[in-house]
CSV table of C-alpha atoms in Angstrom, one decimal:
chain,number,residue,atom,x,y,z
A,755,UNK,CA,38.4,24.4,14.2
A,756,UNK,CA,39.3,21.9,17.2
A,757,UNK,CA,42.5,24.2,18.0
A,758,UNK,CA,39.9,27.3,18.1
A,759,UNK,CA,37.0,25.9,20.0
A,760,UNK,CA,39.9,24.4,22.8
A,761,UNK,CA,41.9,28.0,22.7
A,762,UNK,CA,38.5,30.1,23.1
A,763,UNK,CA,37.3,28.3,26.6
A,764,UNK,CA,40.9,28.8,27.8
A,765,UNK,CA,40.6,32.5,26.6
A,766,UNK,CA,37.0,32.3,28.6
A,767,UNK,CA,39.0,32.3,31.8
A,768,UNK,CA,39.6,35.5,32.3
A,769,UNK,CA,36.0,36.5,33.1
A,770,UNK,CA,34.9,33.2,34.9
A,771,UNK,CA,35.3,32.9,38.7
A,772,UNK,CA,37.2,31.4,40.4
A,773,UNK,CA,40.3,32.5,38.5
A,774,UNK,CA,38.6,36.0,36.6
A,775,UNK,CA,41.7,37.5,36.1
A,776,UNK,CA,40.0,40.3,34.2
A,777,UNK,CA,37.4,40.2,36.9
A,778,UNK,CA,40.0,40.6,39.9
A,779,UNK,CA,41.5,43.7,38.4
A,780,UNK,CA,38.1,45.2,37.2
A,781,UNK,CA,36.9,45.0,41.1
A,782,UNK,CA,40.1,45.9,42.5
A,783,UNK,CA,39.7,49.2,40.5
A,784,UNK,CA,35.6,49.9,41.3
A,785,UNK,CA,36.0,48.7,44.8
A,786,UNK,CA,33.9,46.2,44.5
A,787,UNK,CA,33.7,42.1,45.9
A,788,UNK,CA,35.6,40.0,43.8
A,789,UNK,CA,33.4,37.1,43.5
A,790,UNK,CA,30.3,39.2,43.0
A,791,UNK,CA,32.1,41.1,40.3
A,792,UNK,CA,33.3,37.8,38.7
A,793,UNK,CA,29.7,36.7,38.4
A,794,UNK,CA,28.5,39.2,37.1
A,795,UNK,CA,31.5,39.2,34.3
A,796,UNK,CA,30.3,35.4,33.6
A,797,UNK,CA,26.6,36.5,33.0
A,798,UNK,CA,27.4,39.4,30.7
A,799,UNK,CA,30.1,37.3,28.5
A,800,UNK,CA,27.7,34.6,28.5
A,801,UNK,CA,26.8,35.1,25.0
A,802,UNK,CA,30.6,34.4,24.2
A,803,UNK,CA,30.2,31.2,25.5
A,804,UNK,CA,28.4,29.9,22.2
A,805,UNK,CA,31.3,31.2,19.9
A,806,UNK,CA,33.4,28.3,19.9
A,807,UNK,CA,30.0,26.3,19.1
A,808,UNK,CA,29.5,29.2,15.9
A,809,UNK,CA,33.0,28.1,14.5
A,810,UNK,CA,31.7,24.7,14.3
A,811,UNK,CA,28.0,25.6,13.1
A,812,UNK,CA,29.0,28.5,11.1
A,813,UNK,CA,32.2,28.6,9.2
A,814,UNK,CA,31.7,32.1,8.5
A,815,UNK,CA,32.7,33.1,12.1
A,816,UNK,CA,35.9,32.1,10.7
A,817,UNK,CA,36.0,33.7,7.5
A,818,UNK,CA,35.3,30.3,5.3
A,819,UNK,CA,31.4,31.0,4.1
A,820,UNK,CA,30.2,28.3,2.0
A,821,UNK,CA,28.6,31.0,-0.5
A,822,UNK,CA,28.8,34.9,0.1
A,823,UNK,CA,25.0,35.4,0.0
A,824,UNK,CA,24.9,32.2,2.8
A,825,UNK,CA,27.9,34.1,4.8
A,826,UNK,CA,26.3,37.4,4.7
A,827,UNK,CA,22.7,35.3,5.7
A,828,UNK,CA,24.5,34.0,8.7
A,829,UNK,CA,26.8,36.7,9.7
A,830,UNK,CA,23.2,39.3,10.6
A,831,UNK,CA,21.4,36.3,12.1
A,832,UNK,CA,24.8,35.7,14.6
A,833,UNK,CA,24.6,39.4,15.0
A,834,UNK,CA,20.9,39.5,16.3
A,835,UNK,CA,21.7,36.6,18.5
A,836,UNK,CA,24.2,38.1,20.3
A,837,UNK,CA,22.0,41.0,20.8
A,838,UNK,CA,19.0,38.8,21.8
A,839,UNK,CA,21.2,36.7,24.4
A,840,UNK,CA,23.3,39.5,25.8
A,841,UNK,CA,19.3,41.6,26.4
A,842,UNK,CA,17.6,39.1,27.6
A,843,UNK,CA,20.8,38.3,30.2
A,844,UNK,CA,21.0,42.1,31.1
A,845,UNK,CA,17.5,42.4,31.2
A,846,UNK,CA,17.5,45.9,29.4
A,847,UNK,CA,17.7,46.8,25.3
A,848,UNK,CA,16.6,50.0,24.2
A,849,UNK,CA,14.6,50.6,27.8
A,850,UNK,CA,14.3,48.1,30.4
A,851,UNK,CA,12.7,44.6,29.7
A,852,UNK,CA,9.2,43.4,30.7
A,853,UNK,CA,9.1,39.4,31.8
A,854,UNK,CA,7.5,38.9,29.0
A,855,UNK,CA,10.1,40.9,26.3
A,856,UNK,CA,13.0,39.1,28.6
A,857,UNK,CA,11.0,35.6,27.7
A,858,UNK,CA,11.1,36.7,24.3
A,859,UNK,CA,14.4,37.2,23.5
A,860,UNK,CA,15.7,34.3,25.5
A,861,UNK,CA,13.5,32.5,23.4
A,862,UNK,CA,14.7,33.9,20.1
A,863,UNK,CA,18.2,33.2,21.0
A,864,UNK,CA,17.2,29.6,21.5
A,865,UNK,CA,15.2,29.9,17.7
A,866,UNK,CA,18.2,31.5,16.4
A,867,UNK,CA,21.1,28.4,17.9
A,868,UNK,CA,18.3,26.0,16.8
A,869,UNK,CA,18.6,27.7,13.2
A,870,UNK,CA,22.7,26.7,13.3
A,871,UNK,CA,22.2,23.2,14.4
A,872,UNK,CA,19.1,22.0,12.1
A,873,UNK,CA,20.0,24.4,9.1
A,874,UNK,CA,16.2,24.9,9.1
A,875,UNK,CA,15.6,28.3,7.4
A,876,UNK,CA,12.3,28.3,9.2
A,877,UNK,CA,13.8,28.5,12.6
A,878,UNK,CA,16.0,31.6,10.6
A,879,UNK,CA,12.6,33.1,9.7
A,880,UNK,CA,10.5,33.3,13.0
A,881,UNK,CA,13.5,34.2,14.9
A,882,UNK,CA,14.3,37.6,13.0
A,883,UNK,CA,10.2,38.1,13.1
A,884,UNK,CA,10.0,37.8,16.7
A,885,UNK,CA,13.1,40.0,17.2
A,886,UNK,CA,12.0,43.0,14.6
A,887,UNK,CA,8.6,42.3,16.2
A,888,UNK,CA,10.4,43.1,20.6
A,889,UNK,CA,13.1,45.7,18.3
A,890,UNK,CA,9.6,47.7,17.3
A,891,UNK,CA,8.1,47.1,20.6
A,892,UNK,CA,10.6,48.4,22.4
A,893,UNK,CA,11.6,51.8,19.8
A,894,UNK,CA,8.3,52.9,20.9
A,895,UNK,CA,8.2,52.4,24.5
A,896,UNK,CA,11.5,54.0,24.4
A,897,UNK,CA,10.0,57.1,22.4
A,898,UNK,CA,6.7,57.4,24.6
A,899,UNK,CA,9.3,57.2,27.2
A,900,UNK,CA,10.9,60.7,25.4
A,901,UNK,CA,8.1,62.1,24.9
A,902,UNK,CA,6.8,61.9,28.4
A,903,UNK,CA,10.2,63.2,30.0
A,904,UNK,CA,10.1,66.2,27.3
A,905,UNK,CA,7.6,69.3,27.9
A,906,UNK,CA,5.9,71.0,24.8
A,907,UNK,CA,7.1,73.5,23.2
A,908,UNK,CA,4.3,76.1,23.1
């Protein structure tokens, strides 16, 4: 696990300024700044950052699971973290985010880590609520959205 958590950060590299190897070539291709688009790399692979930390937390990021039921368990929470951190960071899920929805999420993510580092299935609990709770929230301003753009059929 010490090998992976040291070879992960080095990986990291490539999308964080000032080197942003994979940064320098994206912006050289969209024409962009360099350091701008480096940046914004760093903010979208932010949610990586907390991989190494998952190896280390949660064996089943590398395939070891205590107990199948337990790996399964973990692998959808690590799932709706990533998509918490990754929309609250982009500020847009299924439509764009309110303050509040973008508070919400940023604040599941932090339930959801907590869950990893205390174990406490209660953290596991209210994190998955709140997120199926902004998911619902934001199918149906996404389908009033729909419904507004298309005209009725007479």
């Amino acid at each position: 696990q010490a090998h992976f958590f040291s070879f992960y950060f080095a990986c990291l590299s490539f999308v964080t300024p000032p080197e942003a190897m994979a940064a320098l070539v994206a912006s050289k291709l969209a024409g962009a700044p360099f350091m701008k688009t480096g940046w914004e790399a760093c903010l979208v692979c932010m949610g990586g950052f907390l991989v190494p930390f998952l190896t280390i937390w949660a064996p089943v990021t590398l395939l070891a699971p205590s107990s199948l039921a337990s790996g399964i368990i973990d692998m959808i929470i690590i799932v709706i973290l990533f998509i918490a951190i990754e929309a609250a960071i982009c500020d847009y899920y299924f439509a764009a985010l309110t303050k509040m929805e973008r508070l919400s999420l940023g604040a599941v993510s932090l339930i959801l880590v907590l869950f990893f580092i205390l174990r406490n299935p209660l953290f596991a609990i209210v994190g998955v609520i709140a997120f199926v709770i902004i998911t619902l929230a934001q199918g149906r301003k996404t389908l009033a959205a729909r419904r507004i753009r298309q005209p009725e059929a007479a």
